[in-house]
XYZ file of C-alpha atoms in Angstrom:
557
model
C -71.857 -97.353 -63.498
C -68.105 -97.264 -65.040
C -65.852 -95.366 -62.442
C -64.303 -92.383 -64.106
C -60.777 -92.772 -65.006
C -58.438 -89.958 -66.145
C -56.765 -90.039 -69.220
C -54.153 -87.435 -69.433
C -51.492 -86.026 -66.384
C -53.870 -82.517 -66.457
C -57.402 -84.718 -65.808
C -55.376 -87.004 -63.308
C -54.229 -83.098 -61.498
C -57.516 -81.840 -61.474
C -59.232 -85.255 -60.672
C -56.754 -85.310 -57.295
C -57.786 -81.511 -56.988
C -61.409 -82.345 -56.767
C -61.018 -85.757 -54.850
C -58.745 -83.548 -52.000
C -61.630 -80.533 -51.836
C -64.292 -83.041 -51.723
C -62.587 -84.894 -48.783
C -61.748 -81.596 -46.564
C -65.907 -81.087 -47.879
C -66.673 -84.267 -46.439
C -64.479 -83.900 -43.330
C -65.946 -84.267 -39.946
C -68.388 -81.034 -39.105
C -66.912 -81.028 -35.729
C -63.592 -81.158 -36.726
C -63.981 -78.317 -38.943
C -65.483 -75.759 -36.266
C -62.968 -76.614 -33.883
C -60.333 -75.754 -36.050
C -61.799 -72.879 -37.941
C -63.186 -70.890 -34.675
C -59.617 -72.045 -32.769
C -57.629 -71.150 -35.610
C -59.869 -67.686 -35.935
C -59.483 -66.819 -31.909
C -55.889 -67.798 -31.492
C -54.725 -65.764 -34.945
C -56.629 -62.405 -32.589
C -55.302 -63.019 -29.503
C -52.033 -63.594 -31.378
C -52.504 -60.191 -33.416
C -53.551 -58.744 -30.233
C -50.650 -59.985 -27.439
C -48.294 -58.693 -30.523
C -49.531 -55.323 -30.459
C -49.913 -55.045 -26.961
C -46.479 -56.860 -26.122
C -44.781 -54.009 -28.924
C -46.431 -51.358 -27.117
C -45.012 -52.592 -23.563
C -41.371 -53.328 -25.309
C -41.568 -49.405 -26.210
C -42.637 -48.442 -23.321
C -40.510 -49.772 -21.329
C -37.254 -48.968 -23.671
C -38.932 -45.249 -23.976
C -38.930 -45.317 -19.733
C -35.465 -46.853 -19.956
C -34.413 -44.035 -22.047
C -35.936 -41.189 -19.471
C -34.464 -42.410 -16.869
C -31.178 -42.777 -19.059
C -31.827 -38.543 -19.131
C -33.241 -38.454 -15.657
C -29.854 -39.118 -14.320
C -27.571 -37.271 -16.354
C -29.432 -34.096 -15.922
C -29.106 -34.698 -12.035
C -25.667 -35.139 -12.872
C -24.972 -32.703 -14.748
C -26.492 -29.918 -12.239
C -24.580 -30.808 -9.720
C -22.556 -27.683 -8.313
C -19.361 -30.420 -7.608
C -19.608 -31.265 -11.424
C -19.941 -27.591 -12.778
C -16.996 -25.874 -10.427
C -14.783 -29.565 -11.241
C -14.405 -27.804 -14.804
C -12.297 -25.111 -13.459
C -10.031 -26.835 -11.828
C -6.957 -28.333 -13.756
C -7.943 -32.037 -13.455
C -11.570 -32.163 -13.448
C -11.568 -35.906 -13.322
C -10.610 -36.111 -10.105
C -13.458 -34.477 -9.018
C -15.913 -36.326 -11.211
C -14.574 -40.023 -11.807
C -15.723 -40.880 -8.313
C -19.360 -38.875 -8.294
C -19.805 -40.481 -11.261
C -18.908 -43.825 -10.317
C -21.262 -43.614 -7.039
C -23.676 -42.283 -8.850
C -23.178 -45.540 -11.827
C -23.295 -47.912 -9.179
C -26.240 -46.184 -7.167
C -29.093 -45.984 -10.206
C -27.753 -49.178 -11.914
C -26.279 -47.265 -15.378
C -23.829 -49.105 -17.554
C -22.083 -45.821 -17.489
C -22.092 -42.050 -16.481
C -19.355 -40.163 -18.618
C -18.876 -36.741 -18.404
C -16.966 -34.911 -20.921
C -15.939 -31.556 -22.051
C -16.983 -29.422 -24.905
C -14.076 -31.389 -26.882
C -16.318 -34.674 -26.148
C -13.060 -36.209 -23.825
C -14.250 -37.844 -21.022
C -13.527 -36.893 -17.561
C -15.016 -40.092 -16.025
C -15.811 -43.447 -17.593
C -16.230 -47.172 -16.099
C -12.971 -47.865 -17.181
C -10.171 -45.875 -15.924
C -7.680 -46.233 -18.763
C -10.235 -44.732 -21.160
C -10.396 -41.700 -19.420
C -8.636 -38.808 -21.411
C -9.843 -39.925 -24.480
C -12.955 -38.942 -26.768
C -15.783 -40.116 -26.285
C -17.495 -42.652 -28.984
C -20.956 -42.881 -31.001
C -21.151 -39.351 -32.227
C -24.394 -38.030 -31.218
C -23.033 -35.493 -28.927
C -23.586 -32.922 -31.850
C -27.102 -31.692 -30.477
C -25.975 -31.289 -26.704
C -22.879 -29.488 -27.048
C -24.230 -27.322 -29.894
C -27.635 -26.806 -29.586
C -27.927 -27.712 -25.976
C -30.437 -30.037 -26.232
C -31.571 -32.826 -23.679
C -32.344 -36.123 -25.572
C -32.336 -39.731 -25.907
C -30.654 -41.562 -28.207
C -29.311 -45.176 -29.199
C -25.969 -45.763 -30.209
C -22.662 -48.125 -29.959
C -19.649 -46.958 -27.680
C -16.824 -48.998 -26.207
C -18.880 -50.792 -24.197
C -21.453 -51.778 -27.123
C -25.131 -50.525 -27.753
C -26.798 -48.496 -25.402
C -29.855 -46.356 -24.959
C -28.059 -43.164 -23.730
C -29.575 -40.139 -21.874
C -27.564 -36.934 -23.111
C -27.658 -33.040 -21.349
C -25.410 -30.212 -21.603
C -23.498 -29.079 -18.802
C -24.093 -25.199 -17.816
C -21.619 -23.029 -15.762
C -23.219 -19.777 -14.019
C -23.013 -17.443 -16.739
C -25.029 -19.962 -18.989
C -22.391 -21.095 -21.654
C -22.272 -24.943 -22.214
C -18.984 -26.311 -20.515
C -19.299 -30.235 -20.894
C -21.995 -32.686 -21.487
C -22.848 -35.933 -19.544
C -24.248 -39.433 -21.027
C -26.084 -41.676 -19.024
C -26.516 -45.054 -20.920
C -28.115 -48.729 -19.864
C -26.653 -51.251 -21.904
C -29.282 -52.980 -24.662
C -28.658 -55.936 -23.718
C -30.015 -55.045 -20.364
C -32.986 -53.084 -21.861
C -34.268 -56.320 -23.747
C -34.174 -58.704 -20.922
C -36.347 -56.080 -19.120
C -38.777 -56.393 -22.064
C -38.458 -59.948 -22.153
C -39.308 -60.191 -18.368
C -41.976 -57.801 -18.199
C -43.940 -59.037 -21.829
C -43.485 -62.641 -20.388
C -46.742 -62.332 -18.934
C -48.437 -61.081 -21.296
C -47.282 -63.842 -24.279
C -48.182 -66.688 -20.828
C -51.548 -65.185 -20.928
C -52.173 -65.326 -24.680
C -50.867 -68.716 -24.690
C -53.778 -69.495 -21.967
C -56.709 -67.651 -23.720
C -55.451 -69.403 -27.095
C -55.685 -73.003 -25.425
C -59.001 -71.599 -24.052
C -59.856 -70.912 -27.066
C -59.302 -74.124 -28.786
C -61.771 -75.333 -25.394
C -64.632 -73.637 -26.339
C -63.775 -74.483 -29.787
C -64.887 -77.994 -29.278
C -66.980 -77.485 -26.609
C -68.858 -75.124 -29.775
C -68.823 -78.070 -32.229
C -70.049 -80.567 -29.693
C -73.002 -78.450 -29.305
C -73.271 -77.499 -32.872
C -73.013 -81.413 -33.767
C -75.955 -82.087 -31.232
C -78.109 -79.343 -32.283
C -78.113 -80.652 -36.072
C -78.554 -83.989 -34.810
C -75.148 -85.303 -35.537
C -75.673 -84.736 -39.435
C -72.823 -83.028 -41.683
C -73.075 -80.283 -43.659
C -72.824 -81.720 -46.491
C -75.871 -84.006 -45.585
C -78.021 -81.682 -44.240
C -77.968 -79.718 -47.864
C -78.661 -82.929 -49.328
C -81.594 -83.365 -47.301
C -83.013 -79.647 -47.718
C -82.396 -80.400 -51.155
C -84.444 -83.776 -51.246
C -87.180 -82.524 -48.981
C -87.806 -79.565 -51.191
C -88.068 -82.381 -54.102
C -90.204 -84.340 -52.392
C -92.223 -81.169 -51.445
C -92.850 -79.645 -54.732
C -93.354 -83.281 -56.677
C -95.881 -84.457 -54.592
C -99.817 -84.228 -55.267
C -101.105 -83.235 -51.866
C -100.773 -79.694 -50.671
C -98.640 -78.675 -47.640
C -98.908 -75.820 -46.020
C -97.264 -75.472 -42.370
C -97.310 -72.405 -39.991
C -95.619 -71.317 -36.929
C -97.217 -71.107 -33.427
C -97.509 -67.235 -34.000
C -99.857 -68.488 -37.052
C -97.550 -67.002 -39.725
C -96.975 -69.095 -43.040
C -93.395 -71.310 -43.317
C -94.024 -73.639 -45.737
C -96.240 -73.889 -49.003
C -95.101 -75.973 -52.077
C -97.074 -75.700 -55.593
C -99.574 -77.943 -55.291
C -100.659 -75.827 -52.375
C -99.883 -72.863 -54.829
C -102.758 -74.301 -57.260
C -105.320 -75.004 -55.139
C -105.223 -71.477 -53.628
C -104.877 -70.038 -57.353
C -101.178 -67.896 -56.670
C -98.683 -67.641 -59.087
C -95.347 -68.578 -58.014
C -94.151 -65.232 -57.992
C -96.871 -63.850 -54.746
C -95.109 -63.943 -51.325
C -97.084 -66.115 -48.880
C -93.904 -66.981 -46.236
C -95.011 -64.743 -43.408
C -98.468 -64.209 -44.025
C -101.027 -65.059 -42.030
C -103.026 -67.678 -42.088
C -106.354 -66.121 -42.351
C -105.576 -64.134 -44.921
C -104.331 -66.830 -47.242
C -107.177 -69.279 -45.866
C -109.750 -67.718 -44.179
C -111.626 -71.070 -43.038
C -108.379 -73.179 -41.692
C -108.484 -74.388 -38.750
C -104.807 -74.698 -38.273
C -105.263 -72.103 -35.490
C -107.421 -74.460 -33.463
C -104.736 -77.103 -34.143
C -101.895 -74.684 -32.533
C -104.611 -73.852 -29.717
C -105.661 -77.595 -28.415
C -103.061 -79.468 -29.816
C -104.954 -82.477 -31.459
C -104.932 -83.718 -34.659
C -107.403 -83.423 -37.467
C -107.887 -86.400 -40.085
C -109.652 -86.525 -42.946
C -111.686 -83.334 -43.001
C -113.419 -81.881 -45.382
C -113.495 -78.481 -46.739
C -113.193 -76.315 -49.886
C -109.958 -74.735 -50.891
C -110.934 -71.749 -53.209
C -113.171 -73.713 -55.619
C -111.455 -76.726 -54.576
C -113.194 -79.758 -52.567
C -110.316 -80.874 -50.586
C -109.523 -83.698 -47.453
C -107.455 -82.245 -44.704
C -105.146 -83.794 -42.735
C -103.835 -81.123 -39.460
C -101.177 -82.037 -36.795
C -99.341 -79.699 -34.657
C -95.244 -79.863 -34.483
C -93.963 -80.338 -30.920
C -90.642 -80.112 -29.746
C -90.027 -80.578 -26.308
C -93.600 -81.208 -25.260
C -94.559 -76.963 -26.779
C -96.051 -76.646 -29.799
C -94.089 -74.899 -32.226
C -96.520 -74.887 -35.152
C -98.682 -77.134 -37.156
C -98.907 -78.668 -40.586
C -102.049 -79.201 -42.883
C -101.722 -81.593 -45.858
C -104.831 -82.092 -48.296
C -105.782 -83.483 -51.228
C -108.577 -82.824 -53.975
C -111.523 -84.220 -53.802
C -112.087 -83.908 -57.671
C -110.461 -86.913 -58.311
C -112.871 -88.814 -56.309
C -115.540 -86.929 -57.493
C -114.609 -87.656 -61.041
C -114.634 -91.119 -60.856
C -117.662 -91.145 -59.279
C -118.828 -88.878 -61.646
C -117.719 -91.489 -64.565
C -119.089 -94.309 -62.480
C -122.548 -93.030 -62.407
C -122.353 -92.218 -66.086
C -121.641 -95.953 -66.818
C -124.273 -97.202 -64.364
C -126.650 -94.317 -66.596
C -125.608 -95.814 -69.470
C -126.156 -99.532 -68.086
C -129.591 -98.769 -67.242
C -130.304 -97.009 -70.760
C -129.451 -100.002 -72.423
C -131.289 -101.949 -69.874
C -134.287 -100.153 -69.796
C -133.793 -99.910 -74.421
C -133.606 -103.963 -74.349
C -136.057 -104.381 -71.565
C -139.133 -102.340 -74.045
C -137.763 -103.508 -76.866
C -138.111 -107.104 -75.481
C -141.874 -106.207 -74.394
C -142.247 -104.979 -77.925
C -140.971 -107.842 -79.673
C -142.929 -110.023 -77.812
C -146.167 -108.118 -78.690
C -145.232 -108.321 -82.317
C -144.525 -112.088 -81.975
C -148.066 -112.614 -80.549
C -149.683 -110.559 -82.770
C -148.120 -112.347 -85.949
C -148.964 -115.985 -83.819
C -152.373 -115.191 -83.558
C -152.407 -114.443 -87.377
C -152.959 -110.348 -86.185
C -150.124 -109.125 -89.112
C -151.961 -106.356 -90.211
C -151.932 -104.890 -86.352
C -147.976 -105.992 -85.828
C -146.846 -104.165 -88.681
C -148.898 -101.058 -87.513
C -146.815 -101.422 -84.384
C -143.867 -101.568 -86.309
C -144.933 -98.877 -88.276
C -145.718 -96.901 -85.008
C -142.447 -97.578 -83.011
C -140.330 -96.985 -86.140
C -142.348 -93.231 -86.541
C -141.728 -92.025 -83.048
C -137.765 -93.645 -83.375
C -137.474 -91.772 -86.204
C -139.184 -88.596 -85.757
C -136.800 -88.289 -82.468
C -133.854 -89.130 -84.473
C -135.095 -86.567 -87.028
C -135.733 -83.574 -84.206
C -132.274 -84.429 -82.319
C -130.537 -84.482 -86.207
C -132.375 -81.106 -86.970
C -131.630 -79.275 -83.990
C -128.656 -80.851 -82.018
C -125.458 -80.435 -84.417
C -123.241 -82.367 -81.598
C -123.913 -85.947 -82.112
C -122.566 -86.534 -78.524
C -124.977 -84.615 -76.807
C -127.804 -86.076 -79.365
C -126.502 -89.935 -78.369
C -127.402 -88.296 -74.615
C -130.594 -87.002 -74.958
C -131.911 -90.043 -76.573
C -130.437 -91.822 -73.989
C -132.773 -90.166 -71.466
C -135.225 -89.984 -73.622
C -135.569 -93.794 -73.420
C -134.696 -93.989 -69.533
C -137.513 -91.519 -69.007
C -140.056 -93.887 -70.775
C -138.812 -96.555 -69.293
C -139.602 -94.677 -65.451
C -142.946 -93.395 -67.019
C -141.601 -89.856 -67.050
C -142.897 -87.659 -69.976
C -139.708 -85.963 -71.278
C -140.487 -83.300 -73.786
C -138.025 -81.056 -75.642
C -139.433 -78.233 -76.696
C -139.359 -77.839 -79.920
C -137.464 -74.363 -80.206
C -134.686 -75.922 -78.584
C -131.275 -75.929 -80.769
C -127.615 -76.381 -80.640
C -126.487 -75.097 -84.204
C -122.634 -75.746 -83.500
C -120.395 -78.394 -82.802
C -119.309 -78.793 -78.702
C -115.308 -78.773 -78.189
C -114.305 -81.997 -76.107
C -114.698 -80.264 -73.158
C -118.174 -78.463 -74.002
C -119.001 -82.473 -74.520
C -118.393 -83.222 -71.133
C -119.637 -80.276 -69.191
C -123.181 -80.321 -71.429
C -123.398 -84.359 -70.902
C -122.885 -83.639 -66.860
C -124.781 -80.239 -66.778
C -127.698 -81.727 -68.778
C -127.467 -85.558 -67.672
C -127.801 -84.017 -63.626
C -130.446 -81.861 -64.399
C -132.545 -84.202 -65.827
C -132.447 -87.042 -63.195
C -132.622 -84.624 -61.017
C -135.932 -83.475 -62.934
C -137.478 -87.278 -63.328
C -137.130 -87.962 -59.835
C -139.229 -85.076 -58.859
C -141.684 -85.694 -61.094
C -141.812 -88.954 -59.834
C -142.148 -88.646 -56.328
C -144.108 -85.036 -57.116
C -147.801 -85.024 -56.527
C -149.112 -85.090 -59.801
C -149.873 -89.133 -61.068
C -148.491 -87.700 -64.537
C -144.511 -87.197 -64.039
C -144.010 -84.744 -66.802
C -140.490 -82.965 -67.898
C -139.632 -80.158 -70.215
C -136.005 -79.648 -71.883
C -135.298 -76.338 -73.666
C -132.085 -75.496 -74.291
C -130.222 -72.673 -77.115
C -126.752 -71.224 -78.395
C -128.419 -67.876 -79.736
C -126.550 -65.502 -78.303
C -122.861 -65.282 -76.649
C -123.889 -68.124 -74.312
C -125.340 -71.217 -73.940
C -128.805 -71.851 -72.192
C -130.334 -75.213 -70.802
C -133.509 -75.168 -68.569
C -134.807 -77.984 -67.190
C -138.752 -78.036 -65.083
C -140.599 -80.437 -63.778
C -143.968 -80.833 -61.625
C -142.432 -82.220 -58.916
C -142.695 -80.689 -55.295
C -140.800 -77.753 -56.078
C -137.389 -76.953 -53.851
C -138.301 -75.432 -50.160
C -137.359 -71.523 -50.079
C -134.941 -72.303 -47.046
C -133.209 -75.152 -49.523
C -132.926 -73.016 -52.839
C -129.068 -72.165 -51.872
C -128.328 -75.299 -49.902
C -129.332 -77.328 -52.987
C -125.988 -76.656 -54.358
C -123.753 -77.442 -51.682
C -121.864 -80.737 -52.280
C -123.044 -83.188 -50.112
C -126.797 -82.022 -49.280
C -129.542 -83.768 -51.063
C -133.237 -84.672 -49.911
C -132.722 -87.670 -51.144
C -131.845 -90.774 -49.096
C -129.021 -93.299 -49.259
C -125.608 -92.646 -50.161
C -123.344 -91.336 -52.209
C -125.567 -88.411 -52.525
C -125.850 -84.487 -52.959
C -123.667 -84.623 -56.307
C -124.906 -83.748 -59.049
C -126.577 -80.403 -58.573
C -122.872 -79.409 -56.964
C -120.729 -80.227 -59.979
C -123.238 -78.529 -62.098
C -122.525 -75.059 -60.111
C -118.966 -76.069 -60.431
C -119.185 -76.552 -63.947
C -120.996 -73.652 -65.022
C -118.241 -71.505 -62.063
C -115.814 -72.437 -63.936
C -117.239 -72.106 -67.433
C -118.358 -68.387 -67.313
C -121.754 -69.188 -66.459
C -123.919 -69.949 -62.972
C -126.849 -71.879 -62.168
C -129.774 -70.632 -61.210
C -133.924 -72.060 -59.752
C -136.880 -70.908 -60.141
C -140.422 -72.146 -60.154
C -141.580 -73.887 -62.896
C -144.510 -73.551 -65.220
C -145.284 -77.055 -64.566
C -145.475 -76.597 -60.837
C -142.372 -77.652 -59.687
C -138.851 -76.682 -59.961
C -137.236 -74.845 -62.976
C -133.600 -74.612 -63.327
C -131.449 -72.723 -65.534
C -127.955 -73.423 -65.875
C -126.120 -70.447 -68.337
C -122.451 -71.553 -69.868
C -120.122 -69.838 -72.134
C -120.235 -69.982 -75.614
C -116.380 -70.991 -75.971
C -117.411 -75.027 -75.011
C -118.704 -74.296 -78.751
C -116.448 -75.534 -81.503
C -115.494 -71.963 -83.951
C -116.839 -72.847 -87.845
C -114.436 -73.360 -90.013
């Protein structure tokens, strides 16, 4: 096969397109299920810690900022702050309970200002006297709200904690602001969400653990095949399934249908279309004994048994796994193959013995005819001529007159002659007729139907009681179907036999390769419209009638 080569830059793109998917298709099964599940747990735990470690970063910023306001409402209701305003130089009151109070909670600053916003203490003592910075001290000294906010002073960023400062007859005199550096409030976060990113680190290398550990298992449990191959195998096993000739069907141990392909289809007589995966058993099959495979355990070989109006060979063994039986599998094949062929064989070994038993009289005759003309007798060879050549031709006349399929006429003289030959009288009675042509298959079934039936008929007569084996033929197309009856003055058939007769395999004959014929003659006329039928003959023995549908019949033209 000539590798394919592109031609142009685009087929060379999409040729290293396809040769780069196929090779991530091909890559390792284990490989892929690590990464996919690791990749898939670490990007949630990821998602996750980020949310959670947001959350905790505003929390603990939002806690900063209340305890920002915590403070400078304690401050600011301090009596020694509120009377401090009516003195001329309030800062000398507040600068150092301010500064205490800085250095007690851990603030980056307490300021305390009046309703002018100039600070009567600050951290830095050269600043005091002079307005204080970030204006956001609208809402306090206004509207005399409490509040947290964020903003840049002298000192830099800082989440600040801002109140309003009351005197006794409730007017707003001053306003403090508490404020922790940002700085200070981000390494907080950074120490307290440390944890928490440590921890997702650890699940995420877990993780990626159980990962693998999940793709060795996975790898054992498909028995170390890639994807890849495994849908090459369903794919060739499904093949292999529906192209073969036997039938499968397989079941699980709770005796429910898994597995049917078409060949199993046809022998059952479903379309494709009815749903048999997850029936049971019984109700597809009513005499498998897949059941009492599950049961015991053993396995079946070579069994017979009819599938519909099949005659099939079974083949059962149960699926184990672990020493338990998990189900069981029956595989069979038609027996109509091999019944066929025998079938055909027989007919040649018929026809062998026709022509033996035509040369072996016609020998005896020719010899009579050569004595008689040695002994100088010609007047009483050519009546023996003349007589022969008579009852030749008034049976070629009868089977020309009333047997329009020359097939079926080549058969009947056939056993005409074989019955002679045996000593058998075979009559046809004389209202018999087949007006119409026989399709190729109407030639077959009539040659097997009739052919059967009248063996079947000289070997009664011949082992019947009567020392003249006699045999009577009628058969007719009047009407929508075709009749053939066959009687003898044999024995007769036993009451108890008269339905067993027609079961393949059963004969009361000995030897084998026996118990044929009569079955593929109910089979035919099954499947042609008809049936087969006994009764007792006016000859004393057994009378059967075998009824088949007028379409064998070729339509005139």
């Amino acid at each position: 096969m000539t590798a394919y080569r592109p031609r142009t830059l685009a087929d060379l793109q999409r040729w290293n397109r396809t040769r780069k998917r196929r090779s991530w298709y091909k890559r390792s099964f284990r490989l892929q299920v690590m990464l996919l599940v690791g990749l898939l747990l670490a990007g949630m735990l990821l998602a996750q810690g980020t949310y959670l470690n947001h959350r905790k970063a505003d929390i603990i910023s939002h806690q900063m900022g209340e305890r920002a306001l915590a403070v400078a409402k304690a401050v600011a209701s301090m009596p020694q702050i509120i009377n401090a305003f009516e003195i001329t130089d309030p800062a000398s009151i507040i600068q150092p309970i301010a500064e205490r109070i800085r250095h007690e909670t851990g603030a980056r600053y307490v300021v305390v200002g009046n309703t002018q916003g100039i600070r009567y203490s600050h951290p830095v003592p050269e600043r005091l006297g002079q307005p204080m910075v970030g204006g956001d001290n609208g809402p306090a000294l206004l509207q005399g709200e409490s509040y947290i906010s964020e903003a840049t002073g002298t000192l830099g960023t800082a989440m600040r904690g801002k109140t309003p400062i009351w005197d006794a007859q409730g007017n707003i005199i001053g306003l403090v602001s508490v404020g922790f550096m940002m700085s200070r409030v981000e390494k907080d976060v950074v120490r307290y969400t440390s944890l928490g990113w440590a921890l997702v680190a650890l699940m995420v290398c877990f993780g990626f653990a159980g990962a693998y550990w999940l793709s060795q298992h996975l790898k054992k449990v498909i028995l170390g095949l890639e994807p890849y191959e495994i849908a090459r195998l369903a794919m060739e096993k499904e093949a292999i399934l529906q192209s073969i000739h036997e039938g499968i069907l397989a079941v699980n141990r709770e005796g429910q249908i898994t597995l049917v392909n078409q060949q199993a289809r046809r022998f059952l007589n479903l379309a494709d279309e009815h749903v048999l995966l997850g029936q049971p058993i019984r109700e597809i099959v009513p005499n498998s004994r897949l059941l009492e495979v599950l049961r015991r355990g053993e396995q079946e070989f070579d069994q017979e048994m009819w599938l519909g109006d099949h005659p099939v060979v079974v083949n059962r063994v149960p699926i184990l796994h672990e020493g338990e039986i998990e189900g069981a599998v029956a595989t069979f094949r038609s027996r109509r193959e091999i019944i066929d062929l025998s079938q055909a064989l027989t007919q040649a070994s018929r026809d062998v013995d026709m022509l033996r038993a035509q040369a072996h009289e016609f020998s005896n005759k020719l010899y009579t005819i050569s004595g008689l003309l040695q002994l100088d007798r010609s007047a009483e060879a050519l009546a023996l001529i003349h007589q022969e050549t008579e009852r030749a031709q008034a049976q070629m006349s009868f089977l020309m007159r009333h047997v329009a399929d020359a097939v079926l006429s080549g058969t009947l003289l056939g056993k005409l002659t074989r019955a002679r030959e045996l000593g058998v009288t075979l009559k046809i009675d004389e209202q018999s007729s087949l007006s119409c042509k026989l399709t190729p298959t109407g030639q077959e079934v009539m040659m097997s139907v009739v052919g059967n039936l009248l063996d079947n008929a000289c070997y009664a007569a011949l082992n019947g009681p009567s020392e003249a084996p006699n045999v009577r033929l009628f058969f007719t197309d009047l009407g929508e179907q075709l009749l053939v009856e066959v009687e003898d003055n044999g024995a007769g058939v036993p009451p108890h036999l008269a339905e067993s007769i027609f079961q393949e395999g059963f004969s009361t004959k000995t030897g084998k390769h026996q118990g044929i014929g009569l079955a593929l003659v109910a089979r035919f006329c099954r499947q042609h419209g008809g049936a087969v039928t006994l009764e007792e003959s006016e000859l004393g023995g057994a009378c059967f009638i075998a009824v088949l549908d007028r379409s064998l019949c070729q339509k005139p033209s």
